[in-house]
Short mmCIF file of C-alpha atoms (C1' of nucleotides) in Angstrom, two decimals:
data_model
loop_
_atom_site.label_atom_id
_atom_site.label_comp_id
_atom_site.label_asym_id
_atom_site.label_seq_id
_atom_site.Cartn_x
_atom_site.Cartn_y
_atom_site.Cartn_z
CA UNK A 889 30.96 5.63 45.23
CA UNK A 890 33.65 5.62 42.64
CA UNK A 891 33.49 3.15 39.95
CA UNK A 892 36.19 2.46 37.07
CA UNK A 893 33.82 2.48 34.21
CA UNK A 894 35.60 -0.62 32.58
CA UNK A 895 36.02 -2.52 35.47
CA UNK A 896 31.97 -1.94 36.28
CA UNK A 897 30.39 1.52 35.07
CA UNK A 898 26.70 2.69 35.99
CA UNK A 899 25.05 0.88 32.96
CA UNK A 900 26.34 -2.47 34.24
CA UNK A 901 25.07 -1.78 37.66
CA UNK A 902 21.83 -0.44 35.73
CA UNK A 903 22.33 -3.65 33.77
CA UNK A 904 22.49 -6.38 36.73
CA UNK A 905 20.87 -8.92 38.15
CA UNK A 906 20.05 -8.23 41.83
CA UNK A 907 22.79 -11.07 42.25
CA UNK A 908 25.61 -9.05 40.88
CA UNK A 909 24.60 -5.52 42.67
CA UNK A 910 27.37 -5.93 45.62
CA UNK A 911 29.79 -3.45 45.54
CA UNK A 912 32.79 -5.55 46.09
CA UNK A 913 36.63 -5.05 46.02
CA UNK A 914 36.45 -1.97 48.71
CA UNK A 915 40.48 -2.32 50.21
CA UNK A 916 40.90 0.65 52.49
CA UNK A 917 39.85 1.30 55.84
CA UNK A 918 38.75 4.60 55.83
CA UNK A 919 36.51 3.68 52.78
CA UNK A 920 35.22 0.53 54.51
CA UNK A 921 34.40 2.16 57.27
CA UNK A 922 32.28 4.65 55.37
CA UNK A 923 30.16 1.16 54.33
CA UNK A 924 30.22 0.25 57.48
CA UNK A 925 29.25 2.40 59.59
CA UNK A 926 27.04 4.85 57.69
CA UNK A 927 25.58 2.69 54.71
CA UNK A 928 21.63 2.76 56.07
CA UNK A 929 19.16 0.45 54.22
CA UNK A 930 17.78 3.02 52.01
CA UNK A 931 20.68 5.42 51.45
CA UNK A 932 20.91 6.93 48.12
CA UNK A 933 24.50 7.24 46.71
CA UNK A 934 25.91 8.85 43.32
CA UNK A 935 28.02 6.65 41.41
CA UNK A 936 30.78 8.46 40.09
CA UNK A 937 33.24 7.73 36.78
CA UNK A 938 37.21 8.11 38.13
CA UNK A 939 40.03 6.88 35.91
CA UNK A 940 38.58 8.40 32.36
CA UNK A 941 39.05 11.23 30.57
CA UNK A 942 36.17 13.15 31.64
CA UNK A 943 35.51 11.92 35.42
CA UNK A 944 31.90 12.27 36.23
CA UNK A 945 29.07 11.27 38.45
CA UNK A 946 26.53 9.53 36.46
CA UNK A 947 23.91 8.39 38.58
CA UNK A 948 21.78 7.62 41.75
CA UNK A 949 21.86 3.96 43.57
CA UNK A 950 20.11 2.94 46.51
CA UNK A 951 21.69 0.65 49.67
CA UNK A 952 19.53 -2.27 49.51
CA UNK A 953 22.00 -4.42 52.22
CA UNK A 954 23.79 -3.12 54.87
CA UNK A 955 27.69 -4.16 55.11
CA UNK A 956 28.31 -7.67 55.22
CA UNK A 957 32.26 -9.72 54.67
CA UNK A 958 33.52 -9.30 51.09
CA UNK A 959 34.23 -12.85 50.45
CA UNK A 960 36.68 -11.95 47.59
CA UNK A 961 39.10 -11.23 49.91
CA UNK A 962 39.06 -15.53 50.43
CA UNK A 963 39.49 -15.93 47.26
CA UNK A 964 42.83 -16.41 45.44
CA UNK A 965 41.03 -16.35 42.17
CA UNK A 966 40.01 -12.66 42.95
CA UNK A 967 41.74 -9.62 41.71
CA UNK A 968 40.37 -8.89 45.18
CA UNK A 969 41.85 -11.51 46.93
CA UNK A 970 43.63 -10.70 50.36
CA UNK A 971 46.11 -12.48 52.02
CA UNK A 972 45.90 -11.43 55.40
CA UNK A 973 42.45 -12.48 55.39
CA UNK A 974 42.69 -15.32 54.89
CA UNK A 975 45.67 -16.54 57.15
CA UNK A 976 43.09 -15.39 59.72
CA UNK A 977 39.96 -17.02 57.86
CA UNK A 978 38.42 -14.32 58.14
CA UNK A 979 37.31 -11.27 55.17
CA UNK A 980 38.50 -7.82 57.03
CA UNK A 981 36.94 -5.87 54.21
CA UNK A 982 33.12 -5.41 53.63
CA UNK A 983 30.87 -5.09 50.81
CA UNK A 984 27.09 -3.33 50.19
CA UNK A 985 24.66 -3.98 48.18
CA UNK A 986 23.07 -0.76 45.89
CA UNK A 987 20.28 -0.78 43.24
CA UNK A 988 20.81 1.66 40.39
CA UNK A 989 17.65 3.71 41.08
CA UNK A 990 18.59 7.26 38.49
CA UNK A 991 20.56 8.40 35.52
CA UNK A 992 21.61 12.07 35.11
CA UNK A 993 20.45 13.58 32.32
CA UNK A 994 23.20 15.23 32.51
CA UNK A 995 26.37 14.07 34.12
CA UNK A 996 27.70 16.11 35.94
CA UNK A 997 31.43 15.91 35.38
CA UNK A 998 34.24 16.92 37.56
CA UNK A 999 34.85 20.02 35.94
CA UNK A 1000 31.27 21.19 36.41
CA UNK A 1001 31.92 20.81 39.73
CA UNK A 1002 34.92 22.12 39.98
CA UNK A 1003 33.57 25.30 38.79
CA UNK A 1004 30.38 25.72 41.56
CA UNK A 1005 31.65 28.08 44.50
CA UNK A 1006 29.12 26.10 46.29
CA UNK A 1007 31.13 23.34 45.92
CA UNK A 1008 34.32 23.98 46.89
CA UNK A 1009 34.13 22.12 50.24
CA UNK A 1010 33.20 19.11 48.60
CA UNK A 1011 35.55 16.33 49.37
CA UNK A 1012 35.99 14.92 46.14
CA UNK A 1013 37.63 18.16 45.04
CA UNK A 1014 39.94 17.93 47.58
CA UNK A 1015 43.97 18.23 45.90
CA UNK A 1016 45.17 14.29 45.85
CA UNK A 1017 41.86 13.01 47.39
CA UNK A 1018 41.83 8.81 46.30
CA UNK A 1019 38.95 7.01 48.74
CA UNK A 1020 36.72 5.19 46.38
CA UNK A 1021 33.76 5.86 49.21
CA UNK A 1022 33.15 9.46 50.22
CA UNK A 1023 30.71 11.41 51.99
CA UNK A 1024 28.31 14.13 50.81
CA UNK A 1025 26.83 16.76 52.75
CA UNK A 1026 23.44 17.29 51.63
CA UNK A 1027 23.71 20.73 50.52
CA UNK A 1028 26.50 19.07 47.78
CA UNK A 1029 24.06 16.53 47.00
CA UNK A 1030 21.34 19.03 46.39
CA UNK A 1031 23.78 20.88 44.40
CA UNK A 1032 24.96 17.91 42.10
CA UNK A 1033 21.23 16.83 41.71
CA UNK A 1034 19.89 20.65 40.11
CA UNK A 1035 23.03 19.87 38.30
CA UNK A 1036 22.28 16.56 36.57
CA UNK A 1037 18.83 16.37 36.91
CA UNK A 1038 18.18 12.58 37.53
CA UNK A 1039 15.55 10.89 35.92
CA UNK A 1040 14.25 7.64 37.46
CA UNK A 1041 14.96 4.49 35.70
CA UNK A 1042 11.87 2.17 34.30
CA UNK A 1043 10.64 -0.74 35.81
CA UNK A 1044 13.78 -3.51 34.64
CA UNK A 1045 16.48 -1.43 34.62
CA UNK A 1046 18.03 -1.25 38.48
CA UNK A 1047 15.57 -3.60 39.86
CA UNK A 1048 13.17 -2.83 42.88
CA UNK A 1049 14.18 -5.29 45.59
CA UNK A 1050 10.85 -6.41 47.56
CA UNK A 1051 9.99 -4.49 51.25
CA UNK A 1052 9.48 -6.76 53.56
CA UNK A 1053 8.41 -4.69 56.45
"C1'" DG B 392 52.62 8.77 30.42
"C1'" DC B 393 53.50 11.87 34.26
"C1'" DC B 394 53.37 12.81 38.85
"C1'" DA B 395 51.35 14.38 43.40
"C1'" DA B 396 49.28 12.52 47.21
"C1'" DC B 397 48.74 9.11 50.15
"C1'" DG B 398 48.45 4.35 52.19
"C1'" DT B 399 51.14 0.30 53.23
"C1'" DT B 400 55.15 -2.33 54.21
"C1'" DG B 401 59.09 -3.73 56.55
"C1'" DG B 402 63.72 -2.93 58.52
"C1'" DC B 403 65.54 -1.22 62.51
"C1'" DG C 841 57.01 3.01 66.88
"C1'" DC C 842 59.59 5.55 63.35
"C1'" DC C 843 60.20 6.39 58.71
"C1'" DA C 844 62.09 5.45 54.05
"C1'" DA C 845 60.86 2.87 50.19
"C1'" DC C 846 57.44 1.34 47.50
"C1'" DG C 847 52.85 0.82 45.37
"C1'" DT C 848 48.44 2.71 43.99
"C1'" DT C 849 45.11 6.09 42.69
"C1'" DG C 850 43.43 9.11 39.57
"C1'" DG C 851 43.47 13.75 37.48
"C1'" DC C 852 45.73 15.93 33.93
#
DNA sequence: GCCAACGTTGGC
DNA sequence: GCCAACGTTGGC
């Protein structure tokens, strides 16, 4: 999941209250799609830098909701805010929730991965690539993890959400 | 700031 | 339903 780091970076997610841990403001289809139809309870994500001079992902979150309407869309206060949903009252766009969960110890930029041969299928390398949700295979996940070795967060940062089953 | 790659829009 | 114009993304 790619993030603008000054819109919301890793250390706010890190950062929030389990309130604020929606990932909100998702406006293509093929990206919402990806949240909607293959976001599992339980699904571990990287969240990735874009937009900055050195692009890179930066850590591991968790899906603690499935897919559910992204109300912004409804509302005209929201940089988010979409027109056509609302003239049908409905949000066509959906959000997830994720719980920061591990930090790289060492990012793993783009140009790190760039430079893996194992990587070259990856589709985030892919010339003029833009969706903000994209799929891993898990050999690239494997891959990205030996690269940035993740260490799990403490107890208060990225907050456990209860099990209830 | 540039620009390639796309997605979206809207006229026809 | 085509497609040109336009807007956005995001690396560089």
């Amino acid at each position: 999941m790619k993030t603008e780091p000054g819109e919301f970076s890793f250390d706010d997610l890190v950062a929030a209250p389990r309130s604020q841990h929606h990932w909100d403001g998702v406006r293509n289809y093929q990206a919402r799609n990806f949240m909607r139809d293959e976001f599992k309870r339980g699904d571990l994500v990287f969240i990735y830098h874009s937009s900055v001079a050195e692009p890179k992902v930066m850590g591991i979150a968790e899906v603690v909701r499935e897919a559910y309407p992204d109300s912004f869309a409804l509302d005209p206060k929201s940089p988010y805010f979409d027109p056509k949903s609302e003239a049908t009252g409905e949000s066509r766009w959906v959000m997830v929730d994720v719980a920061a969960r591990s930090r790289m110890s060492q990012p793993v930029t783009l140009a790190t991965m760039r430079e893996q041969p194992t990587l070259q299928g990856m589709a985030l390398l892919r010339p003029g690539q833009r969706l903000s949700i994209q799929p891993v295979t898990k050999d690239e996940w494997d891959i990205v993890v030996s690269l940035g070795k993740p260490c799990p967060l403490l107890k208060g940062q990225g907050q456990r959400s209860p099990r209830k089953s």
